[in-house]
mmCIF file of C-alpha atoms in Angstrom:
data_model
loop_
_atom_site.group_PDB
_atom_site.id
_atom_site.type_symbol
_atom_site.label_atom_id
_atom_site.label_comp_id
_atom_site.label_asym_id
_atom_site.label_seq_id
_atom_site.Cartn_x
_atom_site.Cartn_y
_atom_site.Cartn_z
ATOM 1 C CA UNK A 2 80.194 133.561 169.571
ATOM 2 C CA UNK A 3 77.863 134.936 167.004
ATOM 3 C CA UNK A 4 74.547 136.756 168.047
ATOM 4 C CA UNK A 5 72.429 135.459 165.278
ATOM 5 C CA UNK A 6 72.547 132.620 162.742
ATOM 6 C CA UNK A 7 70.423 131.262 160.013
ATOM 7 C CA UNK A 8 68.397 128.064 159.814
ATOM 8 C CA UNK A 9 70.465 127.163 156.821
ATOM 9 C CA UNK A 10 73.449 127.311 158.969
ATOM 10 C CA UNK A 11 71.900 124.324 161.203
ATOM 11 C CA UNK A 12 70.768 122.000 158.095
ATOM 12 C CA UNK A 13 72.184 118.633 158.074
ATOM 13 C CA UNK A 14 71.421 115.825 156.088
ATOM 14 C CA UNK A 15 72.411 112.028 156.788
ATOM 15 C CA UNK A 16 71.752 108.955 154.788
ATOM 16 C CA UNK A 17 72.396 105.366 156.080
ATOM 17 C CA UNK A 18 72.092 102.199 154.206
ATOM 18 C CA UNK A 19 69.856 99.770 156.898
ATOM 19 C CA UNK A 20 71.295 96.657 157.526
ATOM 20 C CA UNK A 21 70.145 93.474 158.908
ATOM 21 C CA UNK A 22 71.777 94.081 162.288
ATOM 22 C CA UNK A 23 69.366 96.942 162.307
ATOM 23 C CA UNK A 24 66.282 95.093 162.359
ATOM 24 C CA UNK A 25 63.679 93.732 164.591
ATOM 25 C CA UNK A 26 61.962 90.447 165.292
ATOM 26 C CA UNK A 27 59.623 91.057 162.324
ATOM 27 C CA UNK A 28 62.260 92.052 159.933
ATOM 28 C CA UNK A 29 61.626 95.716 159.810
ATOM 29 C CA UNK A 30 64.264 98.392 161.136
ATOM 30 C CA UNK A 31 63.979 98.591 164.918
ATOM 31 C CA UNK A 32 62.412 102.157 165.713
ATOM 32 C CA UNK A 33 64.761 102.455 168.546
ATOM 33 C CA UNK A 34 67.687 102.527 165.868
ATOM 34 C CA UNK A 35 65.592 105.140 164.181
ATOM 35 C CA UNK A 36 65.434 107.024 167.178
ATOM 36 C CA UNK A 37 69.262 106.752 167.792
ATOM 37 C CA UNK A 38 69.934 108.320 164.318
ATOM 38 C CA UNK A 39 67.458 111.089 165.020
ATOM 39 C CA UNK A 40 69.005 111.949 168.281
ATOM 40 C CA UNK A 41 72.605 112.013 166.557
ATOM 41 C CA UNK A 42 71.211 114.406 163.795
ATOM 42 C CA UNK A 43 69.535 116.482 166.396
ATOM 43 C CA UNK A 44 72.724 116.981 168.060
ATOM 44 C CA UNK A 45 74.619 117.715 164.989
ATOM 45 C CA UNK A 46 72.065 120.357 163.868
ATOM 46 C CA UNK A 47 71.797 122.228 167.364
ATOM 47 C CA UNK A 48 75.562 122.029 167.877
ATOM 48 C CA UNK A 49 76.238 123.177 164.247
ATOM 49 C CA UNK A 50 73.795 126.143 164.868
ATOM 50 C CA UNK A 51 74.801 127.194 168.315
ATOM 51 C CA UNK A 52 78.486 126.569 168.072
ATOM 52 C CA UNK A 53 78.093 124.600 171.553
ATOM 53 C CA UNK A 54 77.885 121.363 172.978
ATOM 54 C CA UNK A 55 74.121 120.454 173.169
ATOM 55 C CA UNK A 56 71.791 117.728 175.069
ATOM 56 C CA UNK A 57 68.559 116.488 174.449
ATOM 57 C CA UNK A 58 65.827 117.922 176.646
ATOM 58 C CA UNK A 59 62.864 116.312 175.349
ATOM 59 C CA UNK A 60 61.370 114.492 172.129
ATOM 60 C CA UNK A 61 58.031 115.266 170.942
ATOM 61 C CA UNK A 62 55.778 112.948 169.527
ATOM 62 C CA UNK A 63 57.450 110.356 166.835
ATOM 63 C CA UNK A 64 54.772 108.666 164.702
ATOM 64 C CA UNK A 65 56.076 105.799 162.636
ATOM 65 C CA UNK A 66 53.951 106.276 159.706
ATOM 66 C CA UNK A 67 55.568 103.725 157.539
ATOM 67 C CA UNK A 68 58.138 100.645 158.175
ATOM 68 C CA UNK A 69 61.703 100.804 157.036
ATOM 69 C CA UNK A 70 62.890 97.762 155.412
ATOM 70 C CA UNK A 71 66.327 95.935 155.413
ATOM 71 C CA UNK A 72 68.196 97.371 152.504
ATOM 72 C CA UNK A 73 66.468 100.550 152.170
ATOM 73 C CA UNK A 74 68.457 103.821 152.384
ATOM 74 C CA UNK A 75 67.154 105.976 154.988
ATOM 75 C CA UNK A 76 67.727 109.909 154.809
ATOM 76 C CA UNK A 77 67.345 111.954 157.892
ATOM 77 C CA UNK A 78 66.919 115.720 157.435
ATOM 78 C CA UNK A 79 67.183 118.253 160.326
ATOM 79 C CA UNK A 80 67.119 122.013 160.906
ATOM 80 C CA UNK A 81 66.500 124.598 163.965
ATOM 81 C CA UNK A 82 62.907 125.538 163.679
ATOM 82 C CA UNK A 83 62.805 127.662 167.139
ATOM 83 C CA UNK A 84 65.231 129.201 169.499
ATOM 84 C CA UNK A 85 64.887 130.384 172.978
ATOM 85 C CA UNK A 86 67.401 131.609 175.462
ATOM 86 C CA UNK A 87 69.439 128.369 175.854
ATOM 87 C CA UNK A 88 67.289 125.673 173.826
ATOM 88 C CA UNK A 89 66.388 124.888 170.377
ATOM 89 C CA UNK A 90 63.465 123.136 168.591
ATOM 90 C CA UNK A 91 65.071 120.775 165.940
ATOM 91 C CA UNK A 92 62.626 119.490 163.173
ATOM 92 C CA UNK A 93 63.628 116.124 161.740
ATOM 93 C CA UNK A 94 61.978 114.135 158.772
ATOM 94 C CA UNK A 95 62.707 110.600 157.946
ATOM 95 C CA UNK A 96 62.309 109.151 154.605
ATOM 96 C CA UNK A 97 63.357 105.840 153.494
ATOM 97 C CA UNK A 98 64.329 104.823 149.538
ATOM 98 C CA UNK A 99 64.131 101.354 148.133
ATOM 99 C CA UNK A 100 67.439 101.752 146.005
ATOM 100 C CA UNK A 101 66.608 99.099 143.532
ATOM 101 C CA UNK A 102 63.025 100.435 142.865
ATOM 102 C CA UNK A 103 63.502 104.024 143.474
ATOM 103 C CA UNK A 104 60.188 104.089 145.482
ATOM 104 C CA UNK A 105 60.488 106.662 148.391
ATOM 105 C CA UNK A 106 58.385 106.842 151.759
ATOM 106 C CA UNK A 107 58.175 109.438 154.493
ATOM 107 C CA UNK A 108 58.712 107.104 157.524
ATOM 108 C CA UNK A 109 58.526 109.862 160.152
ATOM 109 C CA UNK A 110 58.991 113.513 161.713
ATOM 110 C CA UNK A 111 59.589 114.587 164.954
ATOM 111 C CA UNK A 112 60.711 117.571 167.133
ATOM 112 C CA UNK A 113 63.745 117.442 169.413
ATOM 113 C CA UNK A 114 64.369 119.980 172.069
ATOM 114 C CA UNK A 115 68.101 120.440 172.506
ATOM 115 C CA UNK A 116 69.834 122.568 175.072
ATOM 116 C CA UNK A 117 73.174 124.238 174.441
ATOM 117 C CA UNK A 118 75.750 123.768 177.424
ATOM 118 C CA UNK A 119 78.827 125.690 178.184
ATOM 119 C CA UNK A 120 82.407 124.144 179.375
ATOM 120 C CA UNK A 121 81.047 123.750 182.756
ATOM 121 C CA UNK A 122 77.799 121.919 181.850
ATOM 122 C CA UNK A 123 75.651 124.725 182.340
ATOM 123 C CA UNK A 124 73.238 126.326 179.955
ATOM 124 C CA UNK A 125 74.259 129.020 177.553
ATOM 125 C CA UNK A 126 72.763 131.418 175.300
ATOM 126 C CA UNK A 127 72.378 130.685 171.832
ATOM 127 C CA UNK A 128 72.211 132.863 168.696
ATOM 128 C CA UNK A 129 68.901 134.573 167.731
ATOM 129 C CA UNK A 130 67.208 132.775 164.958
ATOM 130 C CA UNK A 131 67.333 134.741 161.615
ATOM 131 C CA UNK A 132 64.328 133.833 159.411
ATOM 132 C CA UNK A 133 64.586 134.417 155.578
ATOM 133 C CA UNK A 134 61.447 132.845 154.288
ATOM 134 C CA UNK A 135 57.488 132.140 154.979
ATOM 135 C CA UNK A 136 58.381 128.530 155.541
ATOM 136 C CA UNK A 137 60.846 129.504 158.175
ATOM 137 C CA UNK A 138 58.076 131.481 159.648
ATOM 138 C CA UNK A 139 55.556 128.599 159.389
ATOM 139 C CA UNK A 140 58.035 126.054 161.021
ATOM 140 C CA UNK A 141 58.788 128.644 163.752
ATOM 141 C CA UNK A 142 55.240 129.146 164.733
ATOM 142 C CA UNK A 143 54.502 125.713 164.749
ATOM 143 C CA UNK A 144 57.080 125.356 167.377
ATOM 144 C CA UNK A 145 55.584 128.191 169.352
ATOM 145 C CA UNK A 146 52.235 126.498 169.245
ATOM 146 C CA UNK A 147 53.649 123.236 170.258
ATOM 147 C CA UNK A 148 55.507 124.869 173.028
ATOM 148 C CA UNK A 149 52.190 126.705 174.528
ATOM 149 C CA UNK A 150 50.312 123.479 174.248
ATOM 150 C CA UNK A 151 52.745 121.632 176.242
ATOM 151 C CA UNK A 152 52.655 124.470 178.921
ATOM 152 C CA UNK A 153 48.849 124.340 178.990
ATOM 153 C CA UNK A 154 48.992 120.538 179.418
ATOM 154 C CA UNK A 155 51.447 120.725 182.129
ATOM 155 C CA UNK A 156 49.231 123.203 183.894
ATOM 156 C CA UNK A 157 46.250 120.909 183.613
ATOM 157 C CA UNK A 158 48.123 118.175 184.886
ATOM 158 C CA UNK A 159 49.268 119.916 187.919
ATOM 159 C CA UNK A 160 45.532 120.812 188.737
ATOM 160 C CA UNK A 161 44.558 117.242 188.040
ATOM 161 C CA UNK A 162 43.625 115.369 191.524
ATOM 162 C CA UNK A 163 43.657 111.722 190.844
ATOM 163 C CA UNK A 164 42.192 111.171 194.487
ATOM 164 C CA UNK A 165 38.811 113.246 193.897
ATOM 165 C CA UNK A 166 35.604 111.380 193.357
ATOM 166 C CA UNK A 167 34.903 113.216 190.061
ATOM 167 C CA UNK A 168 38.424 111.881 188.837
ATOM 168 C CA UNK A 169 37.617 108.325 189.990
ATOM 169 C CA UNK A 170 34.292 108.341 188.662
ATOM 170 C CA UNK A 171 35.596 109.271 185.119
ATOM 171 C CA UNK A 172 37.506 105.981 184.962
ATOM 172 C CA UNK A 173 34.336 104.186 184.184
ATOM 173 C CA UNK A 174 34.816 105.802 180.504
ATOM 174 C CA UNK A 175 37.916 103.724 180.088
ATOM 175 C CA UNK A 176 38.826 100.152 179.841
ATOM 176 C CA UNK A 177 39.957 99.932 183.531
ATOM 177 C CA UNK A 178 38.610 98.157 186.672
ATOM 178 C CA UNK A 179 39.000 100.237 189.706
ATOM 179 C CA UNK A 180 39.763 97.898 192.659
ATOM 180 C CA UNK A 181 40.831 100.152 195.626
#
């Protein structure tokens, strides 16, 4: 197995024409279908980078910025932005294009944390990430920042006592009625 690998080695592009069978009740492409495509490209990118079977550990925020219409060509681009011991953060960008007018839209971006597995299903080490330009440095540090924010939030959640009088009193700031 390689001890290092490049971001370029993880790059994957997937394009698919959106069909009526992919649509929801309002005639737009179902968000769940787009998430399925995103999970597939994250798997492909992480597996290509690591040379291992990979599983999805988490999906960070997915904001649906623009709807995708039936008949549009959706293009997903993915690459590894960050590498830990056995985990990788794969950045994904989703764009759609009206193939009749040529108008393109950015639909969403997301970050999938993928974990490399060995033949027995145990976590396995992945190659170190070779960073070749400042854009790759920016993406790496964005991933580090998001990881640190997640850890900080988890620490706050562990300290939160939902039974304390202070916590219960804070519910008045929300659209909720406390009826215990």
